[in-house]
Coordinates of C-alpha atoms and ligand atoms in Angstrom, one line a residue:
M1 CA -0.1 -0.1 0.0
L2 CA 1.8 3.0 -1.0
L3 CA 0.8 7.1 -0.7
A4 CA 2.2 9.0 -3.9
I5 CA 2.0 12.9 -4.2
E6 CA 2.5 14.7 -7.4
T7 CA 3.4 18.7 -6.5
S8 CA 5.7 19.3 -10.7
C9 CA 3.5 21.8 -12.3
D10 CA 0.2 23.0 -10.9
E11 CA -1.3 20.8 -9.6
T12 CA -1.3 19.5 -6.0
S13 CA -2.3 15.2 -5.9
A14 CA -1.4 12.7 -4.1
A15 CA -3.0 9.1 -4.8
V16 CA -2.7 5.6 -3.1
V17 CA -2.0 2.4 -5.1
A18 CA -1.8 -1.0 -4.2
D19 CA -0.7 -4.2 -6.5
G20 CA -0.7 -1.5 -10.0
V21 CA -4.1 -0.6 -9.3
V22 CA -4.9 3.4 -8.4
L23 CA -7.3 3.4 -5.0
S24 CA -8.1 7.2 -5.0
N25 CA -6.0 9.7 -6.6
V26 CA -7.4 13.4 -6.2
V27 CA -5.8 16.0 -8.2
S28 CA -6.3 20.0 -6.7
S29 CA -5.8 22.6 -9.4
Q30 CA -4.3 25.4 -9.2
V31 CA -6.2 26.7 -13.1
K32 CA -7.7 29.3 -11.7
L33 CA -5.5 30.6 -9.6
H34 CA -2.9 31.6 -12.7
E35 CA -5.4 32.1 -14.8
E36 CA -5.2 36.5 -14.8
Y37 CA -1.6 35.5 -15.1
G38 CA -2.3 33.9 -18.2
G39 CA 0.6 31.1 -17.0
V40 CA 2.1 29.3 -14.0
V41 CA 2.6 31.7 -10.9
P42 CA 5.9 29.9 -8.4
E43 CA 5.8 31.3 -5.5
L44 CA 1.6 31.5 -5.9
A45 CA 1.5 27.8 -7.2
T46 CA 4.2 26.6 -4.2
R47 CA 1.9 28.5 -1.5
E48 CA -0.9 26.2 -2.8
H49 CA 0.7 23.3 -2.6
L50 CA 1.5 23.8 1.0
R51 CA -1.6 24.6 1.8
N52 CA -3.6 22.1 -0.2
L53 CA -0.9 19.0 0.5
P54 CA -2.4 17.7 3.7
L55 CA -6.3 18.8 2.6
V56 CA -5.2 16.4 -0.7
I57 CA -3.6 13.7 1.5
E58 CA -6.2 12.8 3.7
E59 CA -8.7 12.6 1.1
A60 CA -7.0 10.3 -0.7
L61 CA -6.3 8.2 2.4
S62 CA -9.8 8.3 2.9
L63 CA -11.4 7.4 -0.2
A64 CA -9.3 4.1 0.0
H65 CA -9.9 3.3 3.2
V66 CA -6.9 3.1 4.0
A67 CA -4.5 4.6 7.9
P68 CA -1.4 5.8 7.5
A69 CA -0.3 3.1 9.8
Q70 CA -1.3 0.8 6.9
L71 CA 1.3 1.9 4.1
T72 CA 4.9 0.6 3.7
G73 CA 5.9 2.7 1.1
I74 CA 5.9 6.9 0.0
A75 CA 6.9 8.3 -3.5
A76 CA 6.9 11.6 -5.0
T77 CA 7.9 13.5 -8.1
R78 CA 11.9 14.6 -7.9
G79 CA 12.1 16.5 -10.8
P80 CA 11.5 17.8 -13.6
G81 CA 9.1 20.1 -12.8
L82 CA 9.7 24.1 -10.7
P83 CA 11.7 23.9 -8.0
A84 CA 9.9 25.1 -5.1
A85 CA 7.1 23.6 -6.4
L86 CA 8.7 20.2 -6.6
M87 CA 10.5 21.1 -2.7
A88 CA 6.7 21.2 -1.0
G89 CA 6.1 17.7 -2.3
Y90 CA 8.7 15.5 -2.0
N91 CA 10.0 16.9 1.6
T92 CA 6.1 16.3 2.8
A93 CA 6.8 12.5 1.7
Q94 CA 10.3 13.0 3.7
S95 CA 9.3 13.8 6.7
M96 CA 6.3 11.5 6.5
A97 CA 8.3 8.5 5.2
F98 CA 10.4 9.3 8.1
A99 CA 8.2 9.4 10.5
L100 CA 6.0 5.8 9.6
D101 CA 9.5 4.4 8.9
I102 CA 9.0 3.4 5.9
P103 CA 10.4 3.6 2.2
L104 CA 11.2 6.6 0.5
L105 CA 11.4 7.3 -3.2
G106 CA 11.4 10.2 -5.1
V107 CA 11.0 9.5 -9.2
N108 CA 11.0 11.1 -12.6
H109 CA 7.8 13.1 -14.3
H110 CA 8.4 11.9 -17.5
E111 CA 9.2 8.0 -16.6
A112 CA 5.7 7.8 -14.6
H113 CA 3.8 9.1 -17.8
L114 CA 5.1 6.4 -19.9
Y115 CA 2.9 4.3 -17.1
S116 CA -0.7 6.4 -17.4
P117 CA -1.8 5.0 -20.9
W118 CA -1.7 2.1 -18.9
I119 CA -3.9 3.0 -15.6
Q120 CA -7.4 0.4 -15.4
G121 CA -10.2 1.8 -14.7
K122 CA -13.4 -0.6 -13.0
P123 CA -13.2 -4.4 -12.9
A124 CA -9.5 -3.2 -12.3
K125 CA -6.3 -4.4 -13.2
A126 CA -2.3 -4.6 -12.5
C127 CA -0.9 -1.9 -15.3
F128 CA 2.3 -3.7 -15.7
E129 CA 0.7 -7.1 -16.5
L130 CA -0.8 -4.8 -19.8
L131 CA 2.3 -3.2 -21.3
E132 CA 3.6 -4.5 -24.4
P133 CA 6.5 -2.5 -25.9
N134 CA 5.6 0.7 -27.6
V135 CA 6.3 4.2 -28.5
S136 CA 4.9 7.1 -25.9
L137 CA 4.1 10.8 -27.0
I138 CA 4.3 12.9 -23.8
V139 CA 2.8 16.5 -24.3
S140 CA 1.4 19.0 -22.3
G141 CA 2.2 22.3 -22.1
G142 CA 5.7 21.6 -20.3
H143 CA 6.9 18.4 -21.5
T144 CA 6.6 17.1 -25.9
L145 CA 8.5 13.8 -26.0
L146 CA 8.4 10.8 -28.4
V147 CA 9.9 7.6 -25.9
H148 CA 10.7 4.1 -26.4
V149 CA 9.3 1.7 -23.9
R150 CA 10.9 -1.6 -24.6
G151 CA 9.5 -2.9 -21.5
E152 CA 9.5 -2.1 -17.4
L153 CA 11.7 0.1 -16.6
D154 CA 13.1 -0.3 -19.3
H155 CA 13.2 3.2 -22.0
K156 CA 14.8 5.3 -24.2
V157 CA 13.9 8.9 -25.7
L158 CA 14.2 9.0 -29.2
G159 CA 12.9 13.1 -29.7
G160 CA 12.2 16.2 -27.8
T161 CA 10.9 19.6 -28.5
I162 CA 13.4 21.8 -29.3
D163 CA 12.0 25.0 -28.0
D164 CA 8.3 25.0 -26.5
A165 CA 5.7 22.2 -25.8
A166 CA 2.9 21.6 -27.8
G167 CA 0.9 22.2 -25.2
E168 CA 2.9 25.8 -24.5
C169 CA 2.0 26.5 -28.6
F170 CA -1.6 26.7 -27.8
D171 CA -1.9 28.5 -24.6
K172 CA 0.5 31.0 -26.2
V173 CA -1.7 31.7 -29.9
G174 CA -4.5 31.5 -27.6
K175 CA -3.1 34.7 -25.8
M176 CA -2.7 36.5 -28.7
V177 CA -6.4 36.2 -29.7
G178 CA -7.4 37.0 -25.9
L179 CA -8.3 33.6 -25.0
A180 CA -8.3 32.8 -21.7
Y181 CA -5.3 30.4 -19.7
P182 CA -4.9 28.0 -20.4
A183 CA -6.0 27.9 -24.4
G184 CA -5.4 24.9 -25.8
P185 CA -9.0 23.2 -24.0
I186 CA -10.9 26.3 -26.1
V187 CA -8.6 26.5 -28.9
D188 CA -9.8 22.8 -29.4
Q189 CA -13.7 23.4 -28.7
L190 CA -13.8 26.4 -31.3
A191 CA -11.7 24.9 -33.6
E192 CA -14.4 21.9 -34.0
S193 CA -16.4 24.1 -35.6
G194 CA -13.7 26.2 -37.9
N195 CA -12.2 24.6 -41.3
P196 CA -8.5 23.3 -41.0
T197 CA -7.4 24.4 -44.3
R198 CA -8.1 27.6 -44.5
F199 CA -5.2 28.9 -43.0
D200 CA -1.7 27.5 -43.9
F201 CA 0.5 27.1 -41.1
P202 CA 3.9 25.8 -41.2
R203 CA 4.5 21.7 -39.4
P204 CA 7.0 22.1 -38.0
M205 CA 10.6 20.1 -38.7
L206 CA 8.8 17.4 -40.7
Q207 CA 11.2 17.3 -43.8
D208 CA 13.4 16.8 -40.5
S209 CA 14.0 13.6 -40.3
S210 CA 15.3 13.2 -36.1
L211 CA 12.1 12.8 -33.7
D212 CA 12.6 16.4 -32.5
F213 CA 9.9 18.6 -32.1
S214 CA 9.7 23.1 -32.8
F215 CA 7.0 24.9 -32.0
S216 CA 7.9 28.0 -31.5
G217 CA 8.3 28.7 -35.5
L218 CA 4.6 27.3 -35.9
K219 CA 3.9 30.5 -33.1
T220 CA 6.0 33.0 -34.7
S221 CA 4.2 32.2 -38.2
V222 CA 0.2 32.5 -36.5
R223 CA 1.7 36.0 -34.7
V224 CA 2.9 37.6 -38.0
F225 CA 0.0 36.2 -39.7
L226 CA -1.8 38.1 -37.0
E227 CA 0.2 41.5 -37.7
K228 CA -0.4 41.6 -41.4
N229 CA -4.7 39.6 -41.4
P230 CA -5.5 42.1 -38.4
G231 CA -9.1 41.2 -38.2
V232 CA -8.8 38.0 -38.3
A233 CA -9.5 37.1 -34.7
D234 CA -12.1 39.0 -34.3
S235 CA -14.8 37.8 -36.5
E236 CA -16.7 34.7 -34.6
M237 CA -16.0 32.3 -38.3
G238 CA -12.5 34.1 -38.8
L239 CA -11.1 32.2 -35.0
R240 CA -12.6 28.5 -35.4
D241 CA -10.8 28.9 -38.5
L242 CA -7.5 29.8 -37.3
C243 CA -8.0 27.7 -33.9
A244 CA -8.6 24.8 -36.6
S245 CA -5.4 25.8 -39.1
L246 CA -3.4 25.9 -35.5
R247 CA -4.4 22.5 -34.2
A248 CA -4.0 21.1 -37.6
A249 CA -1.0 22.2 -37.8
V250 CA 0.2 21.0 -34.6
V251 CA -1.1 17.2 -34.5
E252 CA -0.3 16.4 -38.0
T253 CA 3.4 17.0 -36.8
L254 CA 2.8 15.2 -33.7
V255 CA 1.1 11.7 -36.1
L256 CA 3.8 11.9 -38.7
K257 CA 6.8 12.2 -35.5
T258 CA 4.6 9.5 -33.8
A259 CA 4.1 7.0 -36.6
R260 CA 7.8 7.5 -37.5
A261 CA 9.1 6.7 -34.5
A262 CA 7.2 3.7 -34.7
A263 CA 8.1 2.5 -37.6
Q264 CA 12.2 3.1 -36.9
V265 CA 11.8 0.9 -33.8
G266 CA 9.6 -1.4 -35.2
V267 CA 6.6 -1.7 -31.8
K268 CA 3.1 -1.6 -32.8
C269 CA 1.5 0.0 -29.7
I270 CA 1.3 3.7 -29.6
T271 CA 0.4 5.5 -26.3
A272 CA 0.0 8.9 -25.3
S273 CA -0.4 10.7 -22.2
G274 CA 0.3 14.9 -20.6
G275 CA -2.8 17.4 -20.8
V276 CA -2.5 18.1 -25.0
T277 CA -4.1 14.1 -25.0
C278 CA -7.5 15.8 -24.6
N279 CA -7.0 17.2 -27.4
R280 CA -10.0 15.4 -30.0
H281 CA -8.2 16.2 -33.5
L282 CA -5.2 14.2 -32.0
R283 CA -6.9 11.5 -30.0
R284 CA -8.7 11.2 -33.3
E285 CA -5.9 11.1 -35.7
L286 CA -3.7 8.8 -33.6
E287 CA -6.5 6.2 -33.7
K288 CA -7.0 6.0 -37.9
L289 CA -3.0 6.0 -37.8
C290 CA -3.3 3.1 -35.3
K291 CA -6.2 1.6 -37.6
K292 CA -4.4 1.7 -40.9
K293 CA -1.4 0.2 -39.0
G294 CA -2.5 -2.3 -37.0
Y295 CA -1.4 -1.0 -34.6
Q296 CA -2.2 -1.0 -30.4
L297 CA -3.1 2.2 -29.1
R298 CA -3.4 3.4 -25.5
L299 CA -4.5 7.0 -24.8
S300 CA -4.6 7.9 -21.0
D301 CA -7.9 8.0 -19.5
P302 CA -8.9 12.3 -19.7
S303 CA -8.3 12.0 -15.9
F304 CA -5.0 10.6 -15.9
C305 CA -3.4 12.9 -19.2
T306 CA -2.9 15.4 -16.8
D307 CA -0.8 15.9 -14.0
N308 CA -1.5 13.0 -11.4
A309 CA 0.2 11.1 -8.7
A310 CA -1.8 7.8 -9.6
M311 CA 1.1 7.9 -11.9
I312 CA 4.0 8.4 -9.4
G313 CA 2.8 5.6 -7.2
I314 CA 2.5 3.3 -10.5
L315 CA 6.5 3.9 -11.3
A316 CA 7.4 3.8 -7.3
E317 CA 5.5 0.7 -6.5
R318 CA 6.9 -1.6 -9.0
R319 CA 10.8 0.6 -8.3
L320 CA 10.6 -0.2 -4.7
A321 CA 9.5 -3.4 -5.2
S322 CA 12.5 -4.0 -6.9
G323 CA 14.5 -2.7 -4.0
E324 CA 15.2 0.7 -4.6
R325 CA 15.7 3.7 -2.0
S326 CA 15.8 7.1 -2.2
P327 CA 18.3 8.1 0.8
F328 CA 16.9 10.8 2.9
D329 CA 19.7 13.2 2.3
L330 CA 17.9 12.9 -1.4
E331 CA 17.2 16.2 -2.9
T332 CA 14.9 17.0 -5.7
E333 CA 16.3 17.3 -9.1
P334 CA 14.0 20.3 -10.7
G335 CA 16.3 19.6 -14.5
W336 CA 16.1 16.1 -14.2
A337 CA 16.0 14.6 -17.5
L338 CA 14.7 11.4 -18.7
A339 CA 17.2 9.8 -20.5
Ligands
LIG401 O1 -0.2 18.0 -18.7 P1 -0.6 19.3 -18.3 O2 -1.9 18.9 -16.7 O3 0.0 20.2 -17.5 C1 1.4 20.5 -17.7 O4 1.6 21.3 -18.5 O5 2.2 19.5 -17.1 O6 -0.9 19.6 -19.5 C2 -1.2 21.0 -19.4 C3 -1.3 21.5 -21.1 C4 -1.4 23.3 -21.4 O7 -0.7 23.5 -22.4 C5 -3.3 23.1 -21.9 O8 -3.6 24.3 -22.9 C6 -3.4 22.0 -22.5 O9 -2.4 21.0 -21.7 N1 -4.3 21.4 -22.9 C7 -4.6 21.3 -24.0 C8 -6.4 20.3 -24.0 N2 -6.6 20.3 -23.2 C9 -4.9 20.5 -22.4 N3 -4.3 21.6 -25.3 C10 -5.1 20.9 -26.5 N4 -6.0 20.9 -26.5 C11 -7.0 20.3 -25.6 N5 -8.6 19.8 -25.3
LIG402 ZN1 3.4 16.0 -16.5

C-alpha cells in the first residue's frame, strides 16, 4: 500500500496504489489561481501546494480506506519541475516516510507519464501486466517527448521539443487572440467547428529526419499572420478557422513524428499522455493511424492525462519492489531529464 505525491507544476495530487491498481487519486488543480496571470506563477503554486497537501493526502487515504499506519511506502516526484513546487511535495513525502519509518522513493515525472496510459478503470487490472513495448508520446504545456518503452522500467528517449512544448504553443497563440489561460482546451473546442485548411501554417521540422519537435516557429508564424491580417480573429468564423488551422498543424506534426518513431523502432503499440492528449483531433488522428497500421493504441484516460499522483505511485511501487530507495538526504532534481 503506497502513498504517492505529485507537485511538479500547478496540480497538487495524492494517490494510493496497491499491486499496480489505483485505489484513489485526488487532484487539486490551481488553474483558476493562475488564470489572471496567463501562466503558472511558481511562488503562488508553491504556496498553494503547501496549503493543499494535507487536505489532498487526507482525502486520498480516506477514499482508499487506508490509515497512515497501513502504508508500506511513500513516493513523490523528484523532478523535473518547478524547484520550490517540487520541494513542497517531496519534503512532505520525506517527513512522512521518516515519521512512519517506511521506504521513500523519488521518481522522474516523465518516466511516470509513460505508464499512465496503462492505468485501468474498473474492474481494475494491474497495469504492468498489460504493458506492451511501445512508442509513448508525452505532450503537455511543459513537455513534448517521444519515448521508446522497451519493457518495464526500460526506455529510451527518441526525441523531444527543442523549444516550446505543444501545449505551450496552443496557450501562447490563444493568449495572442485573447483566449483565457490555459487556451489549449478552448482552441480545441473552437476548432471543432472551424475550417482546418483555411490558413496554411507550417508543420515544423517535418522534413527533418530527427524525431525532435519545434513549436516556437509555428507560434511566430501565427503572430506574423495576425499582424498582417489583424481582423481575422475578431470574427467568430475567423477565430474558429484560425484555431482549426493551428490545431491541424500541431496535430499533423505530432502524429507524423509518432508514426515515424514507431516504424523506426519496430513497435506495434502507441501510447499518449499529458494534457494535450485531451485534444480531440489528436485522439482521432492517432486512432486513424493505429487502425491503418494495425497498431494497438492506448491513450491515457482524460483523468490521468494531466498531472496526477496515480502515475507516480504506479511507477514507484514497481521500483520499490525491485529494492530501490531514496536516501533521506537526497534532494529534488528540477532539471532531471529523462534519458
Ligand atoms: O499535463 P498538463 O495538465 O500540465 C503540464 O503542462 O504539465 O497539461 C496542460 C497543457 C496546457 O498547455 C493545456 O492548454 C493543454 O495541456 N491542453 C490542451 C487540451 N487540454 C489541455 N491542449 C489542446 N487541446 C486540449 N483539449
Ligand atoms: Zn506532466
